[in-house]
JSON list of C-alpha atoms and ligand atoms in Angstrom, two decimals:
[
{"chain": "A", "resi": 1, "resn": "MET", "atom": "CA", "xyz": [0.00, 0.00, 0.00]},
{"chain": "A", "resi": 2, "resn": "ASP", "atom": "CA", "xyz": [1.14, 3.55, -0.71]},
{"chain": "A", "resi": 3, "resn": "GLN", "atom": "CA", "xyz": [1.36, 4.95, 2.82]},
{"chain": "A", "resi": 4, "resn": "GLU", "atom": "CA", "xyz": [2.40, 8.44, 1.72]},
{"chain": "A", "resi": 5, "resn": "LEU", "atom": "CA", "xyz": [-0.57, 8.88, -0.62]},
{"chain": "A", "resi": 6, "resn": "PHE", "atom": "CA", "xyz": [-2.99, 7.30, 1.85]},
{"chain": "A", "resi": 7, "resn": "ALA", "atom": "CA", "xyz": [-1.88, 9.66, 4.66]},
{"chain": "A", "resi": 8, "resn": "ALA", "atom": "CA", "xyz": [-2.09, 12.67, 2.32]},
{"chain": "A", "resi": 9, "resn": "ALA", "atom": "CA", "xyz": [-5.55, 11.69, 1.09]},
{"chain": "A", "resi": 10, "resn": "MET", "atom": "CA", "xyz": [-6.81, 11.10, 4.65]},
{"chain": "A", "resi": 11, "resn": "SER", "atom": "CA", "xyz": [-5.53, 14.51, 5.68]},
{"chain": "A", "resi": 12, "resn": "ALA", "atom": "CA", "xyz": [-7.10, 16.25, 2.67]},
{"chain": "A", "resi": 13, "resn": "ARG", "atom": "CA", "xyz": [-10.40, 14.51, 3.42]},
{"chain": "A", "resi": 14, "resn": "GLN", "atom": "CA", "xyz": [-10.65, 16.52, 6.62]},
{"chain": "A", "resi": 15, "resn": "ASN", "atom": "CA", "xyz": [-11.17, 19.63, 4.49]},
{"chain": "A", "resi": 16, "resn": "ALA", "atom": "CA", "xyz": [-14.05, 18.15, 2.50]},
{"chain": "A", "resi": 17, "resn": "TYR", "atom": "CA", "xyz": [-16.93, 20.56, 2.03]},
{"chain": "A", "resi": 18, "resn": "ALA", "atom": "CA", "xyz": [-19.84, 18.14, 1.81]},
{"chain": "A", "resi": 19, "resn": "PRO", "atom": "CA", "xyz": [-22.82, 19.62, 3.68]},
{"chain": "A", "resi": 20, "resn": "TYR", "atom": "CA", "xyz": [-25.33, 18.08, 1.25]},
{"chain": "A", "resi": 21, "resn": "SER", "atom": "CA", "xyz": [-24.15, 14.51, 0.81]},
{"chain": "A", "resi": 22, "resn": "LYS", "atom": "CA", "xyz": [-22.28, 14.36, 4.14]},
{"chain": "A", "resi": 23, "resn": "PHE", "atom": "CA", "xyz": [-19.90, 12.10, 2.25]},
{"chain": "A", "resi": 24, "resn": "ALA", "atom": "CA", "xyz": [-16.32, 13.29, 2.75]},
{"chain": "A", "resi": 25, "resn": "VAL", "atom": "CA", "xyz": [-13.71, 12.18, 0.21]},
{"chain": "A", "resi": 26, "resn": "GLY", "atom": "CA", "xyz": [-9.97, 12.76, 0.07]},
{"chain": "A", "resi": 27, "resn": "ALA", "atom": "CA", "xyz": [-7.52, 12.22, -2.76]},
{"chain": "A", "resi": 28, "resn": "ALA", "atom": "CA", "xyz": [-3.80, 12.51, -3.35]},
{"chain": "A", "resi": 29, "resn": "VAL", "atom": "CA", "xyz": [-1.93, 12.32, -6.63]},
{"chain": "A", "resi": 30, "resn": "ARG", "atom": "CA", "xyz": [1.80, 11.91, -7.27]},
{"chain": "A", "resi": 31, "resn": "ALA", "atom": "CA", "xyz": [3.59, 13.47, -10.23]},
{"chain": "A", "resi": 32, "resn": "ILE", "atom": "CA", "xyz": [6.41, 11.59, -11.95]},
{"chain": "A", "resi": 33, "resn": "ASP", "atom": "CA", "xyz": [9.03, 13.60, -10.03]},
{"chain": "A", "resi": 34, "resn": "GLY", "atom": "CA", "xyz": [7.46, 12.50, -6.72]},
{"chain": "A", "resi": 35, "resn": "THR", "atom": "CA", "xyz": [5.60, 15.69, -5.82]},
{"chain": "A", "resi": 36, "resn": "VAL", "atom": "CA", "xyz": [2.24, 15.01, -4.15]},
{"chain": "A", "resi": 37, "resn": "PHE", "atom": "CA", "xyz": [-0.92, 17.13, -4.51]},
{"chain": "A", "resi": 38, "resn": "THR", "atom": "CA", "xyz": [-4.14, 16.64, -2.60]},
{"chain": "A", "resi": 39, "resn": "GLY", "atom": "CA", "xyz": [-7.83, 17.40, -2.94]},
{"chain": "A", "resi": 40, "resn": "CYS", "atom": "CA", "xyz": [-11.18, 16.97, -1.20]},
{"chain": "A", "resi": 41, "resn": "ASN", "atom": "CA", "xyz": [-14.71, 17.06, -2.57]},
{"chain": "A", "resi": 42, "resn": "ILE", "atom": "CA", "xyz": [-16.29, 20.51, -2.67]},
{"chain": "A", "resi": 43, "resn": "GLU", "atom": "CA", "xyz": [-20.06, 20.69, -2.97]},
{"chain": "A", "resi": 44, "resn": "ASN", "atom": "CA", "xyz": [-22.40, 23.53, -3.85]},
{"chain": "A", "resi": 45, "resn": "ALA", "atom": "CA", "xyz": [-26.02, 24.48, -3.13]},
{"chain": "A", "resi": 46, "resn": "SER", "atom": "CA", "xyz": [-26.39, 24.17, -6.89]},
{"chain": "A", "resi": 47, "resn": "TYR", "atom": "CA", "xyz": [-25.65, 20.45, -6.63]},
{"chain": "A", "resi": 48, "resn": "GLY", "atom": "CA", "xyz": [-24.35, 19.94, -10.15]},
{"chain": "A", "resi": 49, "resn": "LEU", "atom": "CA", "xyz": [-21.44, 22.29, -9.49]},
{"chain": "A", "resi": 50, "resn": "SER", "atom": "CA", "xyz": [-19.97, 19.94, -6.90]},
{"chain": "A", "resi": 51, "resn": "ILE", "atom": "CA", "xyz": [-16.58, 18.51, -7.70]},
{"chain": "A", "resi": 52, "resn": "CYS", "atom": "CA", "xyz": [-14.97, 15.25, -6.63]},
{"chain": "A", "resi": 53, "resn": "ALA", "atom": "CA", "xyz": [-11.82, 15.03, -4.52]},
{"chain": "A", "resi": 54, "resn": "GLU", "atom": "CA", "xyz": [-9.91, 13.30, -7.33]},
{"chain": "A", "resi": 55, "resn": "ARG", "atom": "CA", "xyz": [-10.44, 16.14, -9.78]},
{"chain": "A", "resi": 56, "resn": "VAL", "atom": "CA", "xyz": [-9.54, 18.76, -7.20]},
{"chain": "A", "resi": 57, "resn": "ALA", "atom": "CA", "xyz": [-6.24, 16.94, -6.56]},
{"chain": "A", "resi": 58, "resn": "ILE", "atom": "CA", "xyz": [-5.52, 16.57, -10.28]},
{"chain": "A", "resi": 59, "resn": "PHE", "atom": "CA", "xyz": [-6.47, 20.15, -11.16]},
{"chain": "A", "resi": 60, "resn": "THR", "atom": "CA", "xyz": [-4.33, 21.45, -8.30]},
{"chain": "A", "resi": 61, "resn": "ALA", "atom": "CA", "xyz": [-1.35, 19.58, -9.76]},
{"chain": "A", "resi": 62, "resn": "ILE", "atom": "CA", "xyz": [-2.08, 20.94, -13.23]},
{"chain": "A", "resi": 63, "resn": "SER", "atom": "CA", "xyz": [-2.46, 24.48, -11.91]},
{"chain": "A", "resi": 64, "resn": "ARG", "atom": "CA", "xyz": [1.01, 24.20, -10.40]},
{"chain": "A", "resi": 65, "resn": "GLY", "atom": "CA", "xyz": [2.50, 23.10, -13.72]},
{"chain": "A", "resi": 66, "resn": "TYR", "atom": "CA", "xyz": [2.66, 19.35, -13.10]},
{"chain": "A", "resi": 67, "resn": "PHE", "atom": "CA", "xyz": [1.19, 17.69, -16.18]},
{"chain": "A", "resi": 68, "resn": "GLN", "atom": "CA", "xyz": [2.75, 14.27, -15.91]},
{"chain": "A", "resi": 69, "resn": "LEU", "atom": "CA", "xyz": [0.95, 12.44, -13.14]},
{"chain": "A", "resi": 70, "resn": "GLU", "atom": "CA", "xyz": [1.45, 8.84, -12.16]},
{"chain": "A", "resi": 71, "resn": "VAL", "atom": "CA", "xyz": [-0.45, 7.44, -9.19]},
{"chain": "A", "resi": 72, "resn": "LEU", "atom": "CA", "xyz": [-3.61, 8.55, -7.37]},
{"chain": "A", "resi": 73, "resn": "CYS", "atom": "CA", "xyz": [-5.17, 7.45, -4.09]},
{"chain": "A", "resi": 74, "resn": "VAL", "atom": "CA", "xyz": [-8.81, 8.13, -3.16]},
{"chain": "A", "resi": 75, "resn": "VAL", "atom": "CA", "xyz": [-10.34, 7.46, 0.23]},
{"chain": "A", "resi": 76, "resn": "ALA", "atom": "CA", "xyz": [-13.75, 7.66, 1.91]},
{"chain": "A", "resi": 77, "resn": "ASP", "atom": "CA", "xyz": [-15.48, 6.08, 4.90]},
{"chain": "A", "resi": 78, "resn": "THR", "atom": "CA", "xyz": [-17.03, 3.22, 2.97]},
{"chain": "A", "resi": 79, "resn": "ALA", "atom": "CA", "xyz": [-17.33, -0.50, 3.59]},
{"chain": "A", "resi": 80, "resn": "GLU", "atom": "CA", "xyz": [-15.40, -1.28, 0.40]},
{"chain": "A", "resi": 81, "resn": "PRO", "atom": "CA", "xyz": [-12.53, 0.73, -1.10]},
{"chain": "A", "resi": 82, "resn": "LEU", "atom": "CA", "xyz": [-14.03, 3.75, -2.91]},
{"chain": "A", "resi": 83, "resn": "ALA", "atom": "CA", "xyz": [-14.42, 3.46, -6.67]},
{"chain": "A", "resi": 84, "resn": "PRO", "atom": "CA", "xyz": [-13.93, 6.76, -8.58]},
{"chain": "A", "resi": 85, "resn": "CYS", "atom": "CA", "xyz": [-16.78, 8.11, -10.68]},
{"chain": "A", "resi": 86, "resn": "GLY", "atom": "CA", "xyz": [-16.69, 7.96, -14.46]},
{"chain": "A", "resi": 87, "resn": "ALA", "atom": "CA", "xyz": [-15.93, 11.66, -14.91]},
{"chain": "A", "resi": 88, "resn": "CYS", "atom": "CA", "xyz": [-12.86, 11.41, -12.68]},
{"chain": "A", "resi": 89, "resn": "ARG", "atom": "CA", "xyz": [-11.65, 8.33, -14.56]},
{"chain": "A", "resi": 90, "resn": "GLN", "atom": "CA", "xyz": [-11.74, 10.32, -17.78]},
{"chain": "A", "resi": 91, "resn": "VAL", "atom": "CA", "xyz": [-9.73, 13.15, -16.18]},
{"chain": "A", "resi": 92, "resn": "MET", "atom": "CA", "xyz": [-7.21, 10.64, -14.79]},
{"chain": "A", "resi": 93, "resn": "LEU", "atom": "CA", "xyz": [-6.72, 9.28, -18.31]},
{"chain": "A", "resi": 94, "resn": "GLU", "atom": "CA", "xyz": [-6.07, 12.77, -19.68]},
{"chain": "A", "resi": 95, "resn": "PHE", "atom": "CA", "xyz": [-3.15, 13.33, -17.33]},
{"chain": "A", "resi": 96, "resn": "HIS", "atom": "CA", "xyz": [-1.46, 9.95, -17.73]},
{"chain": "A", "resi": 97, "resn": "ILE", "atom": "CA", "xyz": [-2.30, 8.43, -14.35]},
{"chain": "A", "resi": 98, "resn": "LYS", "atom": "CA", "xyz": [-1.29, 4.78, -14.55]},
{"chain": "A", "resi": 99, "resn": "GLU", "atom": "CA", "xyz": [-2.53, 3.28, -11.32]},
{"chain": "A", "resi": 100, "resn": "VAL", "atom": "CA", "xyz": [-5.10, 4.12, -8.67]},
{"chain": "A", "resi": 101, "resn": "TRP", "atom": "CA", "xyz": [-5.40, 3.02, -5.06]},
{"chain": "A", "resi": 102, "resn": "LEU", "atom": "CA", "xyz": [-9.07, 2.72, -4.13]},
{"chain": "A", "resi": 103, "resn": "MET", "atom": "CA", "xyz": [-9.24, 2.89, -0.34]},
{"chain": "A", "resi": 104, "resn": "ASN", "atom": "CA", "xyz": [-11.44, 3.25, 2.69]},
{"chain": "A", "resi": 105, "resn": "CYS", "atom": "CA", "xyz": [-10.60, 5.01, 5.94]},
{"chain": "A", "resi": 106, "resn": "ALA", "atom": "CA", "xyz": [-9.81, 1.71, 7.65]},
{"chain": "A", "resi": 107, "resn": "GLY", "atom": "CA", "xyz": [-7.00, 1.19, 5.17]},
{"chain": "A", "resi": 108, "resn": "ALA", "atom": "CA", "xyz": [-8.63, -1.50, 3.02]},
{"chain": "A", "resi": 109, "resn": "TYR", "atom": "CA", "xyz": [-7.44, -1.08, -0.52]},
{"chain": "A", "resi": 110, "resn": "ARG", "atom": "CA", "xyz": [-7.69, -2.23, -4.07]},
{"chain": "A", "resi": 111, "resn": "LYS", "atom": "CA", "xyz": [-4.95, -1.28, -6.52]},
{"chain": "A", "resi": 112, "resn": "MET", "atom": "CA", "xyz": [-6.17, -0.88, -10.07]},
{"chain": "A", "resi": 113, "resn": "LYS", "atom": "CA", "xyz": [-4.54, -0.02, -13.36]},
{"chain": "A", "resi": 114, "resn": "MET", "atom": "CA", "xyz": [-6.02, 2.82, -15.36]},
{"chain": "A", "resi": 115, "resn": "THR", "atom": "CA", "xyz": [-6.67, 0.34, -18.16]},
{"chain": "A", "resi": 116, "resn": "GLU", "atom": "CA", "xyz": [-8.90, -1.63, -15.80]},
{"chain": "A", "resi": 117, "resn": "LEU", "atom": "CA", "xyz": [-10.73, 1.45, -14.53]},
{"chain": "A", "resi": 118, "resn": "LEU", "atom": "CA", "xyz": [-11.35, 2.83, -18.00]},
{"chain": "A", "resi": 119, "resn": "PRO", "atom": "CA", "xyz": [-10.78, 0.26, -20.72]},
{"chain": "A", "resi": 120, "resn": "VAL", "atom": "CA", "xyz": [-11.00, 1.45, -24.32]},
{"chain": "A", "resi": 121, "resn": "GLY", "atom": "CA", "xyz": [-10.85, 5.05, -23.10]},
{"chain": "A", "resi": 122, "resn": "PHE", "atom": "CA", "xyz": [-10.89, 8.18, -25.23]},
{"chain": "A", "resi": 123, "resn": "GLY", "atom": "CA", "xyz": [-7.54, 9.79, -24.46]},
{"chain": "A", "resi": 124, "resn": "PRO", "atom": "CA", "xyz": [-5.55, 12.79, -25.70]},
{"chain": "A", "resi": 125, "resn": "GLU", "atom": "CA", "xyz": [-3.44, 10.69, -28.10]},
{"chain": "A", "resi": 126, "resn": "VAL", "atom": "CA", "xyz": [-6.50, 10.25, -30.34]},
{"chain": "A", "resi": 127, "resn": "LEU", "atom": "CA", "xyz": [-6.37, 13.95, -31.20]},
{"chain": "A", "resi": 128, "resn": "GLU", "atom": "CA", "xyz": [-2.60, 14.02, -31.85]},
{"chain": "A", "resi": 129, "resn": "LYS", "atom": "CA", "xyz": [-1.61, 14.32, -35.48]},
{"chain": "B", "resi": 1, "resn": "THU", "atom": "N1", "xyz": [-17.25, 11.97, -4.61]},
{"chain": "B", "resi": 1, "resn": "THU", "atom": "C1", "xyz": [-15.89, 12.12, -4.69]},
{"chain": "B", "resi": 1, "resn": "THU", "atom": "O1", "xyz": [-15.35, 13.15, -4.28]},
{"chain": "B", "resi": 1, "resn": "THU", "atom": "N2", "xyz": [-15.18, 11.12, -5.27]},
{"chain": "B", "resi": 1, "resn": "THU", "atom": "C2", "xyz": [-15.69, 9.92, -5.67]},
{"chain": "B", "resi": 1, "resn": "THU", "atom": "O2", "xyz": [-14.95, 9.09, -6.15]},
{"chain": "B", "resi": 1, "resn": "THU", "atom": "C3", "xyz": [-17.12, 9.66, -5.51]},
{"chain": "B", "resi": 1, "resn": "THU", "atom": "C4", "xyz": [-17.95, 10.82, -5.13]},
{"chain": "B", "resi": 1, "resn": "THU", "atom": "C5", "xyz": [-18.01, 13.02, -3.95]},
{"chain": "B", "resi": 1, "resn": "THU", "atom": "C6", "xyz": [-18.89, 13.84, -4.85]},
{"chain": "B", "resi": 1, "resn": "THU", "atom": "C7", "xyz": [-19.94, 14.32, -3.86]},
{"chain": "B", "resi": 1, "resn": "THU", "atom": "O3", "xyz": [-19.45, 15.48, -3.20]},
{"chain": "B", "resi": 1, "resn": "THU", "atom": "C8", "xyz": [-20.05, 13.20, -2.84]},
{"chain": "B", "resi": 1, "resn": "THU", "atom": "O4", "xyz": [-18.86, 12.44, -2.99]},
{"chain": "B", "resi": 1, "resn": "THU", "atom": "C9", "xyz": [-21.26, 12.31, -3.03]},
{"chain": "B", "resi": 1, "resn": "THU", "atom": "O5", "xyz": [-21.35, 11.86, -4.34]}
]
């Protein structure tokens, strides 16, 4: 298990703004040079504007100039390790994430390859000439 990412995701989860779902999620992503960025879910009274912890972590990395990401960990207080939503899987594919640790707060995990999470995905290479 990736202890560094798990600890970072658990810490980020404490900042979740989830007054509507009451479902706090934390995420941490590592760039290829080892730098770690974190995110939590941030909801809105206009529900559709809410954003998942995974995308907050990824967009934070991108906003700091880190485009080559590698591994992501997502955690919530669930019975089974948390599976990312489809939108987040698509964003993970865009930024080259190769493997994802699905986790719960108790530390149960499932390590999955991006190709398992989103097989036959539509990625940026399709648009390259
Ligand atoms: N959520 C995440 O942050 N990540 C996931 O992988 C699943 C769902 C958030 C979105 C929303 O704020 C709450 O959890 C309930 O769906």
